[in-house]
PDB file of C-alpha atoms and ligand atoms in Angstrom:
ATOM      1  CA  MET S  96      -0.005   0.071   0.473  1.00 45.00           C
ATOM      2  CA  SER S  97       1.040   3.659  -0.828  1.00 56.00           C
ATOM      3  CA  ARG S  98       0.873   6.144   1.565  1.00 74.00           C
ATOM      4  CA  LEU S  99       2.196   9.634   1.517  1.00 83.00           C
ATOM      5  CA  LEU S 100       3.593  11.419   4.249  1.00 87.00           C
ATOM      6  CA  THR S 101       5.189  14.755   4.428  1.00 87.00           C
ATOM      7  CA  VAL S 102       7.525  15.321   7.404  1.00 89.00           C
ATOM      8  CA  ALA S 103       8.929  18.581   8.531  1.00 89.00           C
ATOM      9  CA  ALA S 104      12.459  18.701  10.868  1.00 88.00           C
ATOM     10  CA  GLY S 105      12.110  21.586  12.656  1.00 90.00           C
ATOM     11  CA  GLN S 106      15.680  22.435  13.682  1.00 90.00           C
ATOM     12  CA  LEU S 107      16.263  24.815  16.014  1.00 91.00           C
ATOM     13  CA  GLY S 108      18.719  27.472  16.787  1.00 90.00           C
ATOM     14  CA  PRO S 109      20.337  28.200  20.225  1.00 93.00           C
ATOM     15  CA  ILE S 110      17.690  28.894  22.832  1.00 95.00           C
ATOM     16  CA  ALA S 111      19.145  31.356  25.703  1.00 96.00           C
ATOM     17  CA  ARG S 112      18.604  30.859  29.441  1.00 98.00           C
ATOM     18  CA  ASN S 113      15.939  33.762  29.953  1.00 97.00           C
ATOM     19  CA  ASP S 114      14.160  33.336  26.969  1.00 97.00           C
ATOM     20  CA  SER S 115      10.321  32.925  27.877  1.00 97.00           C
ATOM     21  CA  ARG S 116       8.335  30.109  27.211  1.00 98.00           C
ATOM     22  CA  LYS S 117       5.971  31.520  25.487  1.00 97.00           C
ATOM     23  CA  ALA S 118       8.888  32.859  23.098  1.00 96.00           C
ATOM     24  CA  VAL S 119       9.980  29.972  22.529  1.00 96.00           C
ATOM     25  CA  VAL S 120       6.618  28.531  21.636  1.00 97.00           C
ATOM     26  CA  ARG S 121       6.219  31.249  18.958  1.00 95.00           C
ATOM     27  CA  ARG S 122       9.345  30.083  17.193  1.00 93.00           C
ATOM     28  CA  LEU S 123       7.661  26.452  17.328  1.00 94.00           C
ATOM     29  CA  ILE S 124       4.642  28.014  15.769  1.00 94.00           C
ATOM     30  CA  ASP S 125       6.235  29.527  12.918  1.00 91.00           C
ATOM     31  CA  LEU S 126       8.193  26.631  11.962  1.00 91.00           C
ATOM     32  CA  MET S 127       4.882  24.706  12.153  1.00 93.00           C
ATOM     33  CA  ARG S 128       3.642  27.126   9.643  1.00 92.00           C
ATOM     34  CA  GLN S 129       6.435  27.269   7.224  1.00 89.00           C
ATOM     35  CA  ALA S 130       5.885  23.330   7.165  1.00 88.00           C
ATOM     36  CA  HIS S 131       2.144  23.441   7.070  1.00 91.00           C
ATOM     37  CA  GLU S 132       2.682  25.743   3.526  1.00 89.00           C
ATOM     38  CA  MET S 133       5.148  23.182   2.599  1.00 85.00           C
ATOM     39  CA  LYS S 134       2.093  20.594   2.557  1.00 87.00           C
ATOM     40  CA  CYS S 135       3.796  18.694   5.703  1.00 89.00           C
ATOM     41  CA  GLU S 136       1.569  17.188   7.777  1.00 92.00           C
ATOM     42  CA  LEU S 137       3.881  16.441  10.713  1.00 94.00           C
ATOM     43  CA  ILE S 138       6.566  18.505  12.355  1.00 94.00           C
ATOM     44  CA  VAL S 139       9.616  17.121  14.475  1.00 94.00           C
ATOM     45  CA  TYR S 140      11.263  19.258  16.978  1.00 95.00           C
ATOM     46  CA  PRO S 141      14.502  18.803  19.063  1.00 96.00           C
ATOM     47  CA  GLU S 142      14.996  17.248  22.628  1.00 98.00           C
ATOM     48  CA  LEU S 143      13.740  19.783  25.084  1.00 98.00           C
ATOM     49  CA  ALA S 144      12.771  21.973  22.549  1.00 97.00           C
ATOM     50  CA  LEU S 145      10.807  24.337  24.883  1.00 98.00           C
ATOM     51  CA  THR S 146      14.173  25.730  26.956  1.00 98.00           C
ATOM     52  CA  SER S 147      17.760  25.981  26.614  1.00 98.00           C
ATOM     53  CA  PHE S 148      19.706  22.560  27.157  1.00 98.00           C
ATOM     54  CA  PHE S 149      19.674  23.511  31.223  1.00 98.00           C
ATOM     55  CA  PRO S 150      21.834  20.133  32.258  1.00 98.00           C
ATOM     56  CA  ARG S 151      24.457  21.872  31.297  1.00 98.00           C
ATOM     57  CA  TRP S 152      24.291  24.375  34.513  1.00 98.00           C
ATOM     58  CA  TRP S 153      24.962  22.781  38.504  1.00 98.00           C
ATOM     59  CA  MET S 154      21.851  24.176  40.290  1.00 98.00           C
ATOM     60  CA  GLU S 155      20.884  23.527  43.634  1.00 98.00           C
ATOM     61  CA  ASP S 156      17.754  25.607  43.839  1.00 98.00           C
ATOM     62  CA  ARG S 157      14.667  23.313  43.815  1.00 98.00           C
ATOM     63  CA  GLU S 158      12.701  25.873  42.432  1.00 98.00           C
ATOM     64  CA  GLU S 159      15.162  27.042  39.771  1.00 98.00           C
ATOM     65  CA  ILE S 160      15.417  23.485  38.478  1.00 98.00           C
ATOM     66  CA  ASP S 161      11.852  22.860  38.253  1.00 98.00           C
ATOM     67  CA  SER S 162      11.157  26.091  36.263  1.00 98.00           C
ATOM     68  CA  PHE S 163      12.604  24.431  33.044  1.00 98.00           C
ATOM     69  CA  PHE S 164      10.283  21.754  33.585  1.00 98.00           C
ATOM     70  CA  GLU S 165       6.407  21.438  32.579  1.00 98.00           C
ATOM     71  CA  HIS S 166       3.862  20.583  34.920  1.00 97.00           C
ATOM     72  CA  GLU S 167       1.190  19.902  32.677  1.00 98.00           C
ATOM     73  CA  MET S 168       0.979  19.409  28.691  1.00 98.00           C
ATOM     74  CA  PRO S 169      -0.554  21.059  27.518  1.00 98.00           C
ATOM     75  CA  GLY S 170      -0.048  23.836  29.725  1.00 98.00           C
ATOM     76  CA  PRO S 171      -0.756  27.584  29.874  1.00 97.00           C
ATOM     77  CA  ASP S 172       2.397  28.534  27.644  1.00 97.00           C
ATOM     78  CA  THR S 173       2.418  25.536  25.188  1.00 98.00           C
ATOM     79  CA  ARG S 174      -1.565  25.405  24.818  1.00 98.00           C
ATOM     80  CA  ALA S 175      -0.986  27.728  21.896  1.00 98.00           C
ATOM     81  CA  LEU S 176       0.965  25.099  19.832  1.00 98.00           C
ATOM     82  CA  PHE S 177      -1.644  22.664  20.317  1.00 98.00           C
ATOM     83  CA  ASP S 178      -4.147  25.078  19.259  1.00 98.00           C
ATOM     84  CA  GLU S 179      -2.128  26.096  16.110  1.00 98.00           C
ATOM     85  CA  ALA S 180      -1.744  22.485  15.384  1.00 98.00           C
ATOM     86  CA  GLU S 181      -5.106  21.507  15.475  1.00 98.00           C
ATOM     87  CA  ARG S 182      -6.241  24.449  13.223  1.00 98.00           C
ATOM     88  CA  LEU S 183      -3.318  23.637  10.636  1.00 98.00           C
ATOM     89  CA  LYS S 184      -4.505  19.829  11.118  1.00 98.00           C
ATOM     90  CA  MET S 185      -0.805  19.389  11.925  1.00 96.00           C
ATOM     91  CA  GLY S 186       0.961  16.596  13.928  1.00 97.00           C
ATOM     92  CA  PHE S 187       3.838  16.905  15.937  1.00 97.00           C
ATOM     93  CA  TYR S 188       6.947  15.543  17.892  1.00 98.00           C
ATOM     94  CA  LEU S 189       8.031  17.474  20.776  1.00 98.00           C
ATOM     95  CA  GLY S 190      10.476  17.259  23.287  1.00 98.00           C
ATOM     96  CA  TYR S 191      10.406  18.661  26.648  1.00 99.00           C
ATOM     97  CA  ALA S 192      11.163  18.562  30.469  1.00 99.00           C
ATOM     98  CA  GLU S 193       8.282  16.658  32.348  1.00 99.00           C
ATOM     99  CA  LEU S 194       7.565  16.882  36.059  1.00 98.00           C
ATOM    100  CA  VAL S 195       5.228  14.884  37.098  1.00 98.00           C
ATOM    101  CA  VAL S 196       3.435  13.224  40.569  1.00 98.00           C
ATOM    102  CA  GLU S 197       3.248   9.460  40.303  1.00 95.00           C
ATOM    103  CA  ASP S 198       2.487   7.187  43.043  1.00 92.00           C
ATOM    104  CA  HIS S 199       2.815  10.198  45.655  1.00 97.00           C
ATOM    105  CA  GLN S 200       6.276  10.795  44.320  1.00 97.00           C
ATOM    106  CA  THR S 201       7.697  13.751  42.134  1.00 98.00           C
ATOM    107  CA  HIS S 202       9.370  12.678  39.109  1.00 98.00           C
ATOM    108  CA  HIS S 203      11.460  14.178  36.483  1.00 98.00           C
ATOM    109  CA  TYR S 204      11.792  13.006  32.966  1.00 98.00           C
ATOM    110  CA  ASN S 205      13.127  14.175  29.939  1.00 98.00           C
ATOM    111  CA  THR S 206      10.150  13.361  27.814  1.00 99.00           C
ATOM    112  CA  SER S 207       8.491  13.232  24.108  1.00 99.00           C
ATOM    113  CA  ILE S 208       5.458  13.021  22.856  1.00 98.00           C
ATOM    114  CA  ILE S 209       3.686  12.129  19.516  1.00 98.00           C
ATOM    115  CA  VAL S 210       0.799  14.585  18.930  1.00 98.00           C
ATOM    116  CA  ASP S 211      -2.125  13.826  16.225  1.00 98.00           C
ATOM    117  CA  ARG S 212      -3.576  15.937  13.569  1.00 97.00           C
ATOM    118  CA  GLU S 213      -6.377  16.244  15.875  1.00 98.00           C
ATOM    119  CA  ALA S 214      -4.063  17.569  18.468  1.00 98.00           C
ATOM    120  CA  ARG S 215      -4.094  14.925  20.671  1.00 98.00           C
ATOM    121  CA  ILE S 216      -1.283  13.147  22.278  1.00 98.00           C
ATOM    122  CA  VAL S 217      -1.039   9.798  21.084  1.00 98.00           C
ATOM    123  CA  GLY S 218       2.110   8.686  22.001  1.00 98.00           C
ATOM    124  CA  LYS S 219       4.591   9.539  25.189  1.00 98.00           C
ATOM    125  CA  TYR S 220       8.191   8.344  25.622  1.00 98.00           C
ATOM    126  CA  ARG S 221      10.689   9.186  28.632  1.00 98.00           C
ATOM    127  CA  LYS S 222      14.095   9.100  27.633  1.00 98.00           C
ATOM    128  CA  ILE S 223      16.024   5.710  29.201  1.00 98.00           C
ATOM    129  CA  HIS S 224      19.446   6.547  28.133  1.00 98.00           C
ATOM    130  CA  LEU S 225      21.033   9.442  30.254  1.00 98.00           C
ATOM    131  CA  PRO S 226      24.226  10.568  29.302  1.00 98.00           C
ATOM    132  CA  GLY S 227      26.388  12.752  31.107  1.00 97.00           C
ATOM    133  CA  HIS S 228      26.984  12.662  35.161  1.00 97.00           C
ATOM    134  CA  ALA S 229      25.272  13.383  38.293  1.00 98.00           C
ATOM    135  CA  ASP S 230      28.349  14.869  40.106  1.00 98.00           C
ATOM    136  CA  HIS S 231      29.791  18.777  39.677  1.00 98.00           C
ATOM    137  CA  ARG S 232      32.582  19.291  37.387  1.00 97.00           C
ATOM    138  CA  PRO S 233      32.896  23.139  37.965  1.00 96.00           C
ATOM    139  CA  ASN S 234      36.251  23.145  36.081  1.00 96.00           C
ATOM    140  CA  TYR S 235      34.652  22.278  32.384  1.00 96.00           C
ATOM    141  CA  PRO S 236      33.256  25.211  30.147  1.00 95.00           C
ATOM    142  CA  PHE S 237      29.825  23.268  30.468  1.00 96.00           C
ATOM    143  CA  GLN S 238      28.531  20.506  32.208  1.00 97.00           C
ATOM    144  CA  HIS S 239      26.126  17.641  31.269  1.00 98.00           C
ATOM    145  CA  LEU S 240      23.691  16.623  34.227  1.00 98.00           C
ATOM    146  CA  GLU S 241      21.045  14.810  32.624  1.00 98.00           C
ATOM    147  CA  LYS S 242      21.799  12.053  35.389  1.00 98.00           C
ATOM    148  CA  ARG S 243      21.450  14.712  38.047  1.00 98.00           C
ATOM    149  CA  TYR S 244      18.384  16.289  36.846  1.00 98.00           C
ATOM    150  CA  PHE S 245      16.282  13.213  35.205  1.00 98.00           C
ATOM    151  CA  ASP S 246      14.961   9.734  36.058  1.00 98.00           C
ATOM    152  CA  VAL S 247      15.291   6.905  33.965  1.00 98.00           C
ATOM    153  CA  GLY S 248      12.190   6.706  31.561  1.00 98.00           C
ATOM    154  CA  ASN S 249       9.838   4.181  32.657  1.00 98.00           C
ATOM    155  CA  LEU S 250       7.511   3.735  29.421  1.00 98.00           C
ATOM    156  CA  GLY S 251       9.881   1.438  27.300  1.00 98.00           C
ATOM    157  CA  PHE S 252      10.297   2.037  23.792  1.00 98.00           C
ATOM    158  CA  GLY S 253       6.723   2.234  22.303  1.00 97.00           C
ATOM    159  CA  ALA S 254       5.120   2.139  18.659  1.00 97.00           C
ATOM    160  CA  TRP S 255       2.006   3.799  18.045  1.00 97.00           C
ATOM    161  CA  ARG S 256      -0.556   3.742  15.167  1.00 96.00           C
ATOM    162  CA  ALA S 257      -0.660   7.243  13.888  1.00 96.00           C
ATOM    163  CA  PHE S 258      -0.297   9.134  10.592  1.00 94.00           C
ATOM    164  CA  ASP S 259      -1.530   5.894   8.648  1.00 90.00           C
ATOM    165  CA  GLY S 260       1.348   3.958   9.670  1.00 91.00           C
ATOM    166  CA  ILE S 261       3.065   2.526  13.138  1.00 93.00           C
ATOM    167  CA  VAL S 262       5.291   5.205  14.507  1.00 96.00           C
ATOM    168  CA  GLY S 263       7.861   5.333  17.360  1.00 97.00           C
ATOM    169  CA  MET S 264      10.540   7.797  18.959  1.00 98.00           C
ATOM    170  CA  CYS S 265      13.340   7.941  21.294  1.00 98.00           C
ATOM    171  CA  ILE S 266      15.332  11.092  22.334  1.00 98.00           C
ATOM    172  CA  CYS S 267      19.111  11.798  21.603  1.00 98.00           C
ATOM    173  CA  ASN S 268      21.575   9.455  23.083  1.00 98.00           C
ATOM    174  CA  ASP S 269      19.142   6.852  22.696  1.00 98.00           C
ATOM    175  CA  ARG S 270      20.228   6.744  19.076  1.00 98.00           C
ATOM    176  CA  ARG S 271      23.630   5.678  19.771  1.00 98.00           C
ATOM    177  CA  TRP S 272      21.821   2.317  21.384  1.00 98.00           C
ATOM    178  CA  PRO S 273      21.128  -0.571  19.034  1.00 97.00           C
ATOM    179  CA  GLU S 274      18.087  -1.619  21.304  1.00 97.00           C
ATOM    180  CA  THR S 275      16.553   1.597  21.038  1.00 98.00           C
ATOM    181  CA  TYR S 276      15.409   0.962  16.856  1.00 98.00           C
ATOM    182  CA  ARG S 277      15.617  -2.858  17.730  1.00 96.00           C
ATOM    183  CA  VAL S 278      12.402  -2.808  20.106  1.00 96.00           C
ATOM    184  CA  MET S 279      10.672  -0.536  17.750  1.00 97.00           C
ATOM    185  CA  GLY S 280      11.787  -2.373  14.862  1.00 95.00           C
ATOM    186  CA  LEU S 281      10.156  -5.793  16.692  1.00 93.00           C
ATOM    187  CA  GLN S 282       6.863  -4.165  16.819  1.00 94.00           C
ATOM    188  CA  GLY S 283       6.742  -2.853  12.889  1.00 93.00           C
ATOM    189  CA  VAL S 284       7.997   0.687  13.213  1.00 94.00           C
ATOM    190  CA  GLU S 285       8.077   2.229  10.092  1.00 93.00           C
ATOM    191  CA  MET S 286       9.061   5.888  11.109  1.00 94.00           C
ATOM    192  CA  VAL S 287      11.202   6.473  14.325  1.00 97.00           C
ATOM    193  CA  MET S 288      11.418  10.271  15.448  1.00 97.00           C
ATOM    194  CA  LEU S 289      13.659  11.462  17.515  1.00 98.00           C
ATOM    195  CA  GLY S 290      15.272  15.027  18.734  1.00 98.00           C
ATOM    196  CA  TYR S 291      18.645  15.729  20.428  1.00 98.00           C
ATOM    197  CA  ASN S 292      20.962  18.291  21.653  1.00 98.00           C
ATOM    198  CA  THR S 293      24.702  17.197  20.739  1.00 97.00           C
ATOM    199  CA  PRO S 294      27.349  19.348  21.764  1.00 97.00           C
ATOM    200  CA  THR S 295      30.429  19.103  19.338  1.00 96.00           C
ATOM    201  CA  HIS S 296      33.034  19.111  22.256  1.00 96.00           C
ATOM    202  CA  VAL S 297      32.804  16.879  25.422  1.00 95.00           C
ATOM    203  CA  PRO S 298      34.978  18.274  27.847  1.00 94.00           C
ATOM    204  CA  TRP S 299      35.859  15.314  29.523  1.00 92.00           C
ATOM    205  CA  MET S 300      36.122  12.864  26.395  1.00 91.00           C
ATOM    206  CA  PRO S 301      37.576  15.152  23.584  1.00 95.00           C
ATOM    207  CA  VAL S 302      39.161  12.450  21.760  1.00 94.00           C
ATOM    208  CA  TYR S 303      35.830  11.860  20.110  1.00 94.00           C
ATOM    209  CA  ASP S 304      34.994  15.703  19.122  1.00 97.00           C
ATOM    210  CA  HIS S 305      36.292  15.030  15.641  1.00 97.00           C
ATOM    211  CA  LEU S 306      33.767  12.298  15.071  1.00 97.00           C
ATOM    212  CA  THR S 307      30.682  13.983  16.455  1.00 97.00           C
ATOM    213  CA  GLY S 308      29.258  14.287  12.742  1.00 96.00           C
ATOM    214  CA  PHE S 309      30.071  10.700  11.441  1.00 97.00           C
ATOM    215  CA  HIS S 310      28.506   9.117  14.930  1.00 98.00           C
ATOM    216  CA  ASN S 311      25.538  10.794  14.843  1.00 98.00           C
ATOM    217  CA  HIS S 312      24.975   9.586  10.658  1.00 97.00           C
ATOM    218  CA  LEU S 313      26.392   6.388  11.635  1.00 98.00           C
ATOM    219  CA  VAL S 314      23.715   5.667  14.207  1.00 98.00           C
ATOM    220  CA  LEU S 315      20.943   6.826  12.603  1.00 98.00           C
ATOM    221  CA  GLN S 316      21.539   5.352   9.089  1.00 98.00           C
ATOM    222  CA  SER S 317      22.404   2.182  10.750  1.00 98.00           C
ATOM    223  CA  GLY S 318      19.363   2.291  12.895  1.00 98.00           C
ATOM    224  CA  ALA S 319      17.111   2.947   9.986  1.00 96.00           C
ATOM    225  CA  TYR S 320      18.773   0.053   7.410  1.00 96.00           C
ATOM    226  CA  GLN S 321      18.834  -2.455  10.321  1.00 96.00           C
ATOM    227  CA  ASN S 322      15.089  -2.074  11.013  1.00 95.00           C
ATOM    228  CA  SER S 323      13.869  -1.135   7.778  1.00 92.00           C
ATOM    229  CA  THR S 324      12.476   2.379   8.929  1.00 93.00           C
ATOM    230  CA  PHE S 325      12.669   5.637   8.476  1.00 93.00           C
ATOM    231  CA  VAL S 326      14.640   7.636  11.164  1.00 95.00           C
ATOM    232  CA  VAL S 327      13.857  11.545  11.543  1.00 94.00           C
ATOM    233  CA  GLY S 328      16.501  13.131  13.215  1.00 95.00           C
ATOM    234  CA  VAL S 329      16.525  16.679  14.283  1.00 94.00           C
ATOM    235  CA  ALA S 330      18.967  18.729  16.230  1.00 93.00           C
ATOM    236  CA  LYS S 331      19.331  21.984  18.279  1.00 92.00           C
ATOM    237  CA  ALA S 332      22.246  23.668  16.338  1.00 91.00           C
ATOM    238  CA  GLY S 333      24.437  26.963  17.255  1.00 90.00           C
ATOM    239  CA  VAL S 334      26.287  28.393  19.776  1.00 93.00           C
ATOM    240  CA  GLU S 335      23.816  28.175  22.834  1.00 95.00           C
ATOM    241  CA  GLU S 336      24.793  29.915  25.824  1.00 97.00           C
ATOM    242  CA  GLY S 337      28.490  29.192  25.051  1.00 96.00           C
ATOM    243  CA  CYS S 338      27.952  25.606  23.979  1.00 96.00           C
ATOM    244  CA  GLU S 339      28.233  25.059  20.277  1.00 94.00           C
ATOM    245  CA  LEU S 340      25.541  22.472  19.175  1.00 94.00           C
ATOM    246  CA  ALA S 341      26.252  19.736  16.424  1.00 93.00           C
ATOM    247  CA  GLY S 342      23.340  20.214  14.179  1.00 90.00           C
ATOM    248  CA  GLY S 343      23.177  17.474  11.670  1.00 91.00           C
ATOM    249  CA  SER S 344      19.668  16.569  11.382  1.00 91.00           C
ATOM    250  CA  CYS S 345      18.633  14.597   8.865  1.00 91.00           C
ATOM    251  CA  ILE S 346      16.106  12.213   7.542  1.00 91.00           C
ATOM    252  CA  VAL S 347      17.158   8.684   6.397  1.00 93.00           C
ATOM    253  CA  ALA S 348      15.347   6.170   4.381  1.00 90.00           C
ATOM    254  CA  PRO S 349      15.147   2.182   5.111  1.00 91.00           C
ATOM    255  CA  SER S 350      17.564   1.921   2.781  1.00 91.00           C
ATOM    256  CA  GLY S 351      19.784   3.688   5.081  1.00 94.00           C
ATOM    257  CA  GLU S 352      20.602   6.677   2.975  1.00 93.00           C
ATOM    258  CA  ILE S 353      20.273  10.070   4.133  1.00 91.00           C
ATOM    259  CA  VAL S 354      17.231  11.351   1.751  1.00 86.00           C
ATOM    260  CA  LEU S 355      17.349  15.418   2.923  1.00 81.00           C
ATOM    261  CA  ARG S 356      19.687  17.378   5.245  1.00 80.00           C
ATOM    262  CA  PRO S 357      19.880  20.992   5.418  1.00 72.00           C
ATOM    263  CA  ARG S 358      21.591  22.329   2.446  1.00 61.00           C
ATOM    264  CA  SER S 359      23.418  25.168   3.806  1.00 53.00           C
ATOM    265  CA  LEU S 360      26.114  26.146   6.078  1.00 45.00           C
ATOM    266  CA  ALA S 361      23.972  28.495   7.652  1.00 46.00           C
ATOM    267  CA  GLY S 362      21.679  25.902   8.893  1.00 48.00           C
ATOM    268  CA  GLN S 363      24.432  24.160  10.702  1.00 47.00           C
ATOM    269  CA  GLN S 364      25.599  27.274  12.411  1.00 42.00           C
ATOM    270  CA  GLY S 365      22.127  27.274  14.265  1.00 42.00           C
ATOM    271  CA  ARG S 366      19.509  29.595  11.746  1.00 46.00           C
ATOM    272  CA  THR S 367      16.220  28.173  12.614  1.00 49.00           C
ATOM    273  CA  ILE S 368      15.445  26.254   9.406  1.00 52.00           C
ATOM    274  CA  GLN S 369      12.978  23.479   8.528  1.00 51.00           C
ATOM    275  CA  PHE S 370      12.862  21.061   5.642  1.00 51.00           C
ATOM    276  CA  ARG S 371      10.741  18.141   4.474  1.00 50.00           C
ATOM    277  CA  PHE S 372      10.624  14.594   2.635  1.00 48.00           C
ATOM    278  CA  GLU S 373       8.190  13.061   0.953  1.00 46.00           C
ATOM    279  CA  SER S 374       8.236   9.418   0.558  1.00 48.00           C
ATOM    280  CA  ARG S 375       6.286   6.363   0.926  1.00 45.00           C
ATOM    281  CA  ALA S 376       5.962   5.452   4.575  1.00 41.00           C
ATOM    282  CA  GLY S 377       5.236   1.864   3.999  1.00 41.00           C
ATOM    283  CA  SER S 378       6.880  -1.115   4.436  1.00 43.00           C
ATOM    284  CA  LEU S 379       9.497  -0.543   1.619  1.00 43.00           C
ATOM    285  CA  GLN S 380      12.083  -3.781   3.020  1.00 48.00           C
ATOM    286  CA  ALA S 381      10.133  -5.058   6.036  1.00 50.00           C
ATOM    287  CA  ASN S 382      11.042  -8.675   5.243  1.00 50.00           C
ATOM    288  CA  HIS S 383      14.611  -8.117   7.075  1.00 51.00           C
ATOM    289  CA  ARG S 384      12.713  -6.434   9.799  1.00 55.00           C
ATOM    290  CA  THR S 385      11.969  -9.901  11.332  1.00 57.00           C
ATOM    291  CA  PRO S 386      13.527 -13.504  10.686  1.00 58.00           C
ATOM    292  CA  TRP S 387      10.075 -14.587  11.280  1.00 56.00           C
ATOM    293  CA  SER S 388       6.798 -14.358   9.174  1.00 54.00           C
ATOM    294  CA  ASP S 389       4.309 -13.323  11.658  1.00 53.00           C
ATOM    295  CA  THR S 390       3.856 -11.991  15.134  1.00 52.00           C
ATOM    296  CA  ALA S 391       3.369 -15.160  16.527  1.00 52.00           C
ATOM    297  CA  GLY S 392       6.640 -15.863  15.745  1.00 51.00           C
ATOM    298  CA  LEU S 393       7.877 -12.869  18.174  1.00 51.00           C
ATOM    299  CA  THR S 394       7.387 -15.139  21.377  1.00 52.00           C
ATOM    300  CA  ALA S 395       9.886 -17.798  19.680  1.00 54.00           C
ATOM    301  CA  GLY S 396      12.136 -15.132  18.311  1.00 53.00           C
ATOM    302  CA  ALA S 397      13.165 -13.965  21.592  1.00 55.00           C
ATOM    303  CA  ALA S 398      14.655 -17.406  22.060  1.00 60.00           C
ATOM    304  CA  ILE S 399      16.179 -17.372  18.886  1.00 66.00           C
ATOM    305  CA  TYR S 400      18.057 -14.224  19.709  1.00 71.00           C
ATOM    306  CA  ALA S 401      18.899 -15.040  23.452  1.00 65.00           C
ATOM    307  CA  GLY S 402      19.783 -18.628  23.988  1.00 65.00           C
ATOM    308  CA  PRO S 403      21.562 -20.016  27.209  1.00 65.00           C
ATOM    309  CA  ILE S 404      25.092 -19.214  27.554  1.00 71.00           C
ATOM    310  CA  THR S 405      27.020 -22.204  27.010  1.00 70.00           C
TER     311      THR S 405
HETATM  312  N1  CDT J1650      21.472  15.201  25.175  1.00 67.20           N
HETATM  313  C1  CDT J1650      22.362  13.907  24.748  1.00 67.20           C
HETATM  314  O1  CDT J1650      21.467  13.056  25.270  1.00 67.20           O
HETATM  315  N2  CDT J1650      23.584  14.174  24.309  1.00 67.20           N
HETATM  316  C2  CDT J1650      24.513  13.845  23.996  1.00 67.20           C
HETATM  317  C3  CDT J1650      25.683  13.726  24.468  1.00 67.20           C
HETATM  318  C4  CDT J1650      26.141  13.878  25.908  1.00 67.20           C
HETATM  319  S1  CDT J1650      27.789  14.323  25.739  1.00 67.20           S
HETATM  320  C5  CDT J1650      27.877  13.867  27.502  1.00 67.20           C
HETATM  321  C6  CDT J1650      24.373  12.529  22.802  1.00 67.20           C
HETATM  322  O2  CDT J1650      24.345  11.507  22.674  1.00 67.20           O
HETATM  323  O3  CDT J1650      24.296  13.377  21.489  1.00 67.20           O
END
């Protein structure tokens, strides 16, 4: 079956520490309108798209930390994005910091949602692979304190029927782990959306700095090819509060080929840009997604993959 889905990758430029949520949401709406003019039905935004990448700062004041988190979604400041999406009949993927009380305990997650064309939240994911450190490293030009500010996600890697297909999502560092794609691949995912914030320099591991762009595309392309899925990877780019973010957004086809990326260097340097692709969002090469022929094989498959240690 041929299904056409036109997707926009809404790569964002830097967001300052004191930018208001309302101002950021206006930028997201701007991108959404551009995408809509380009006949897109879905726009993918980066990880933590409503704020500056705050895990780069050591903070102790609970109120200050929680000010970067959303207490409801949509909330007073993000309602406008949902309203505009509903008006334009646009879906979106959005990354944000989520504060939630579950089982009488407050939790903090690095979260993403998929919202359908009727502005309904159809899927939620909480980041599992939290990179960086939890300890204070004041001697570095910037820190990466995701392990301090977030709980490990508790929703697993889901897949949802939406946009006439099966879609899944993950967030940033998840893209570097094969099981991320594989778990979704085993659920028949046809498009994986992911937002990211990747610095071009890691102060405690500079030996890989020159490979930042290569590793980004390596994992997106191999994840797509090995699971026969489209992958839409969307970055924040440019110098955000003194930290250079790598950009490198792209859309990868199930063949593993990058079918679209920003053309100009300006895009990589943080000018807010967006682009789109059109392709058949169906299963082009789904036969190699699973070695068995039907979903009943899943149980057997687990045994095939994980036999006893001999
Ligand atoms: N946000 C995020 O997950 N970034 C990581 C880089 C962390 S460097 C400590 C990434 O994998 O791109």
